[in-house]
Coordinates of C-alpha atoms in Angstrom, one line a residue:
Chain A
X80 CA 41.3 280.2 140.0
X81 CA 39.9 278.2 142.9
X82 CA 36.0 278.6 144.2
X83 CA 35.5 281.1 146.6
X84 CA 32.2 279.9 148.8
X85 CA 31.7 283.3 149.8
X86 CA 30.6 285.2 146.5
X87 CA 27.5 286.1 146.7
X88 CA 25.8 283.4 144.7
X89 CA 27.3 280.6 146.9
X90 CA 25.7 282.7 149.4
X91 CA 22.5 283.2 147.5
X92 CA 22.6 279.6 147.1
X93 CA 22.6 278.6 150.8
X94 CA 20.2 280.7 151.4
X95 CA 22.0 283.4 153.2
X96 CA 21.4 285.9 151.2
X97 CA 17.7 286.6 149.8
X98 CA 17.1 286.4 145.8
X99 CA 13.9 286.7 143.9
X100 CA 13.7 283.2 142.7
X101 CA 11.7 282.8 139.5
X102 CA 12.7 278.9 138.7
X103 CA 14.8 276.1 140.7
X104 CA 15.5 272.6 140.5
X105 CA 18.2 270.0 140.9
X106 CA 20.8 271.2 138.6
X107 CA 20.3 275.3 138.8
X108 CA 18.6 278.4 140.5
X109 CA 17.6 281.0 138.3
X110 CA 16.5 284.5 140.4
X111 CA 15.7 288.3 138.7
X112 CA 19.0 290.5 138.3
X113 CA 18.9 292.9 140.9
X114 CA 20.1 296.0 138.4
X115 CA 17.9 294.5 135.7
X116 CA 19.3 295.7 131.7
X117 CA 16.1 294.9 130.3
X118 CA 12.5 294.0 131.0
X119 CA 13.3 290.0 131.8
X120 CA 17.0 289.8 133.3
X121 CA 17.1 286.6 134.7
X122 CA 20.5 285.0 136.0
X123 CA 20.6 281.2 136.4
X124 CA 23.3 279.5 138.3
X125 CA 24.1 275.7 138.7
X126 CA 24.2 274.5 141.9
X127 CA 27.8 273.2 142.2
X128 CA 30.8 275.2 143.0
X129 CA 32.0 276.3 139.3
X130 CA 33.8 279.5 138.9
X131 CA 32.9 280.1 135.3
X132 CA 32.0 278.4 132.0
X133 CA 35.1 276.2 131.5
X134 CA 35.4 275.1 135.0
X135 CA 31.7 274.0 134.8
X136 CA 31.8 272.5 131.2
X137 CA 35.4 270.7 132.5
X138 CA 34.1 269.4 136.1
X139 CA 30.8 268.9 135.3
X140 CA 29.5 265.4 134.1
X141 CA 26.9 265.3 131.2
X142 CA 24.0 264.8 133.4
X143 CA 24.4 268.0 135.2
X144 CA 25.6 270.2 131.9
X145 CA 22.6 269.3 130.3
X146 CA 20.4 269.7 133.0
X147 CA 21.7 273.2 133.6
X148 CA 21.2 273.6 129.8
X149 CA 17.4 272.7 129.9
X150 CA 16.9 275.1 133.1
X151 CA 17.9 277.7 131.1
X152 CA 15.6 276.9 128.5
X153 CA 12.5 276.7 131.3
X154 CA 13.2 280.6 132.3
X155 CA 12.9 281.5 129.2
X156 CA 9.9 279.5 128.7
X157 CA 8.7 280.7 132.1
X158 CA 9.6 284.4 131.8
X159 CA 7.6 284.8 128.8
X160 CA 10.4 285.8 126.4
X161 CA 10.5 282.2 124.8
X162 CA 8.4 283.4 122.5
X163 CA 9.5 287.3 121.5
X164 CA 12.9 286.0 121.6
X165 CA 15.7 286.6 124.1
X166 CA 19.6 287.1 124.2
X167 CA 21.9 284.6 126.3
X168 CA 25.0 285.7 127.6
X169 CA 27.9 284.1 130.1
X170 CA 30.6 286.5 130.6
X171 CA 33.8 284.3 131.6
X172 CA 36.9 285.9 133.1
X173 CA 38.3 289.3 133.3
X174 CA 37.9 290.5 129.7
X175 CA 34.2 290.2 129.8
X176 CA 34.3 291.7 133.1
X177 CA 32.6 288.8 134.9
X178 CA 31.5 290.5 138.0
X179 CA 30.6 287.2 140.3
X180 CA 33.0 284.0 140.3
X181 CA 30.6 281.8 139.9
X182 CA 29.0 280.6 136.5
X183 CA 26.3 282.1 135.8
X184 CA 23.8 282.9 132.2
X185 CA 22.0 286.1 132.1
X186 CA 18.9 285.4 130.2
X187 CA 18.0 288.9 128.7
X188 CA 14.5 289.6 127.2
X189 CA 10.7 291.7 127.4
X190 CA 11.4 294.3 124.4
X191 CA 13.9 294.5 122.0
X192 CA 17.3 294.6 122.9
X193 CA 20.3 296.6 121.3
X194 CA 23.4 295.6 119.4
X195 CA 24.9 292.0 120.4
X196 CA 28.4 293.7 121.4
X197 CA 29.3 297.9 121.6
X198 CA 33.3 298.6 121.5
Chain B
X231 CA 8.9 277.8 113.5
X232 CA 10.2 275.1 111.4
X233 CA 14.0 274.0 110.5
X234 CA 15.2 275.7 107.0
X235 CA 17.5 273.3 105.3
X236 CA 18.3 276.3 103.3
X237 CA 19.6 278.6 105.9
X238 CA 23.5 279.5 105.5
X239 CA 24.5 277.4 108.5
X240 CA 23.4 274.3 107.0
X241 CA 24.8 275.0 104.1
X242 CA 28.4 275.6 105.7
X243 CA 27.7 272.2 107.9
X244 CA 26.6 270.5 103.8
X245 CA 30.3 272.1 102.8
X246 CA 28.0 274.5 100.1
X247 CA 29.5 277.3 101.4
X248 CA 32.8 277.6 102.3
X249 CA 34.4 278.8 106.1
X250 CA 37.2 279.3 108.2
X251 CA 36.9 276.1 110.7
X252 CA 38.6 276.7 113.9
X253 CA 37.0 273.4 115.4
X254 CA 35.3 270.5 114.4
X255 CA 34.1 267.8 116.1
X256 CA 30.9 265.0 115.8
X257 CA 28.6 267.9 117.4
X258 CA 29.9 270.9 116.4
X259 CA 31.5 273.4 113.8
X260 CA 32.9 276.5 114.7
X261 CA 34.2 279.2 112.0
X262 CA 35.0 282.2 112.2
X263 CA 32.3 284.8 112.2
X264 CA 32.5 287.2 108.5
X265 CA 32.1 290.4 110.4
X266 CA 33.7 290.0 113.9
X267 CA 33.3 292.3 116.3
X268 CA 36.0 291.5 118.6
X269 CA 39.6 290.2 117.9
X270 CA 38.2 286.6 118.4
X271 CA 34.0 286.5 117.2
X272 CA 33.9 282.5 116.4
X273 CA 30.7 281.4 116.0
X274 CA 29.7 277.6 117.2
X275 CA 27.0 275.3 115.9
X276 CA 25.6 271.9 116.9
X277 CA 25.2 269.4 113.6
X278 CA 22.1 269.1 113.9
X279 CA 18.7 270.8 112.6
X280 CA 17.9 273.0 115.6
X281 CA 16.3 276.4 114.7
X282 CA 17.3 278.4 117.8
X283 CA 18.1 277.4 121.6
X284 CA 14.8 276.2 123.2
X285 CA 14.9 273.4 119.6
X286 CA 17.9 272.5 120.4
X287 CA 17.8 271.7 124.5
X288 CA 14.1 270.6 123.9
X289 CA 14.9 268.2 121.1
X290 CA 18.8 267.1 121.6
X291 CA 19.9 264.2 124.1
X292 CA 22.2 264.9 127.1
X293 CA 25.2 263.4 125.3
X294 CA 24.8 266.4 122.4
X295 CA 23.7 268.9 124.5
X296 CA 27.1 268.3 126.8
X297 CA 29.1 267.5 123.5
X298 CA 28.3 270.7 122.4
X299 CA 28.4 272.5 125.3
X300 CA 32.3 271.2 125.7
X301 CA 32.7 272.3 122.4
X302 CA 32.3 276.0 123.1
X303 CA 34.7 275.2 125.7
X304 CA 37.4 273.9 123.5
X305 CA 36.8 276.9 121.2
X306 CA 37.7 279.1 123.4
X307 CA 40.9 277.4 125.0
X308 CA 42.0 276.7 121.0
X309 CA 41.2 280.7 120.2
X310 CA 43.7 281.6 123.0
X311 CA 41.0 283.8 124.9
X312 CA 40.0 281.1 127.8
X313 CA 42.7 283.0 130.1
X314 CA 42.1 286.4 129.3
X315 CA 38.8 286.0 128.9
X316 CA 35.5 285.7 126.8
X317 CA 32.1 286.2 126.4
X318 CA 29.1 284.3 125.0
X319 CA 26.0 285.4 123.2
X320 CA 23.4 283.3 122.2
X321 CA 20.7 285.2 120.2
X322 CA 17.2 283.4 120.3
X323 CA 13.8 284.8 118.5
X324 CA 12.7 288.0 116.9
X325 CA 13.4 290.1 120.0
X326 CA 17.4 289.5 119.7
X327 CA 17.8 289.6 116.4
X328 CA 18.3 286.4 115.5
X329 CA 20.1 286.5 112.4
X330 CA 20.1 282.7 110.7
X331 CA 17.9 280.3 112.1
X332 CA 20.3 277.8 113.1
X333 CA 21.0 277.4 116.3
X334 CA 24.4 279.1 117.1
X335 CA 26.6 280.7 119.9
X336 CA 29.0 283.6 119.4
X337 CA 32.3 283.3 120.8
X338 CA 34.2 286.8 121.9
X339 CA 37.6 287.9 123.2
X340 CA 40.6 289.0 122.3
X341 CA 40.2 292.6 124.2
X342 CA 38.3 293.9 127.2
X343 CA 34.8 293.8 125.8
X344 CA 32.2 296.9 125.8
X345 CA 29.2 296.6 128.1
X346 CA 26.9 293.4 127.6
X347 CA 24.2 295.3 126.8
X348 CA 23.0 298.4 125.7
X349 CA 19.5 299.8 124.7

């Protein structure tokens, strides 16, 4: 599956669409879920044209993964669930029902949260 | 919160406890989890002594945080659900129900998943 620059995170990302940004740097942009699932639902998004987690992890060099990595851990830290504890999750692909093709980690948090995976 | 040596991960990774290995390599093990909840529920987890996420990215070089990162990746190819699709769940901290405190992420697939969260 090839990038499509026009989902809305590429468009996010170029600043064409508007985003509550609650981190940014180099390597990712991490703005508030706009149909929130919990208290803190925070999606981060690396700033290169990846459609999901295996094109990122497979195009990406080591520089960038980890730097993505360690953004993710600053929203946490940031968002105030470091501490209570939070849930990760990348859905990749049509079985998870990824909604936007590009990579992205929904950082989940702010009470606590329900089963890890309902049928 | 400190590193257990004790906790059932490490004990897997010492060869105390016995698993079914799916994938090995010099920064991670991944076995399959005892009580999957999907077809495919492999669970993957760095070598070293990192207690949840935030230890792991804070305290891990790039080269390990990317190894380990591209080991999720090969999981999921080598479990056949990289086409059809997966999703990851990392569980950090009290509030997610972190359930050993060894840093590990849950690999799932095999049929369209239920929502990614409920309350």
């Amino acid at each position: 599956m090839s990038y499509d620059p026009n989902n809305i995170f590429a468009k996010i990302l170029r600043g064409e669409i508007p985003c509550k940004k609650v981190y940014e740097d180099e390597f990712a942009l991490a703005f508030n879920d706009i149909n929130p699932k919990a208290p803190t639902h925070v999606l981060v998004i690396p700033k290169g044209p990846y459609v999901a987690y295996d094109d990122f992890i497979t195009s990406a060099n080591a520089e960038e993964i980890a730097g993505f990595a360690r953004a993710v851990s600053k929203v946490a830290q940031s968002s105030g669930v470091a501490q209570t504890g939070y849930r990760l999750i990348s859905n990749c692909g049509v079985n998870a029902h990824q909604e936007v093709s590009h990579y992205h980690v929904h950082v989940l948090g702010g009470k606590a949260l329900g089963p890890m995976l309902v049928k």
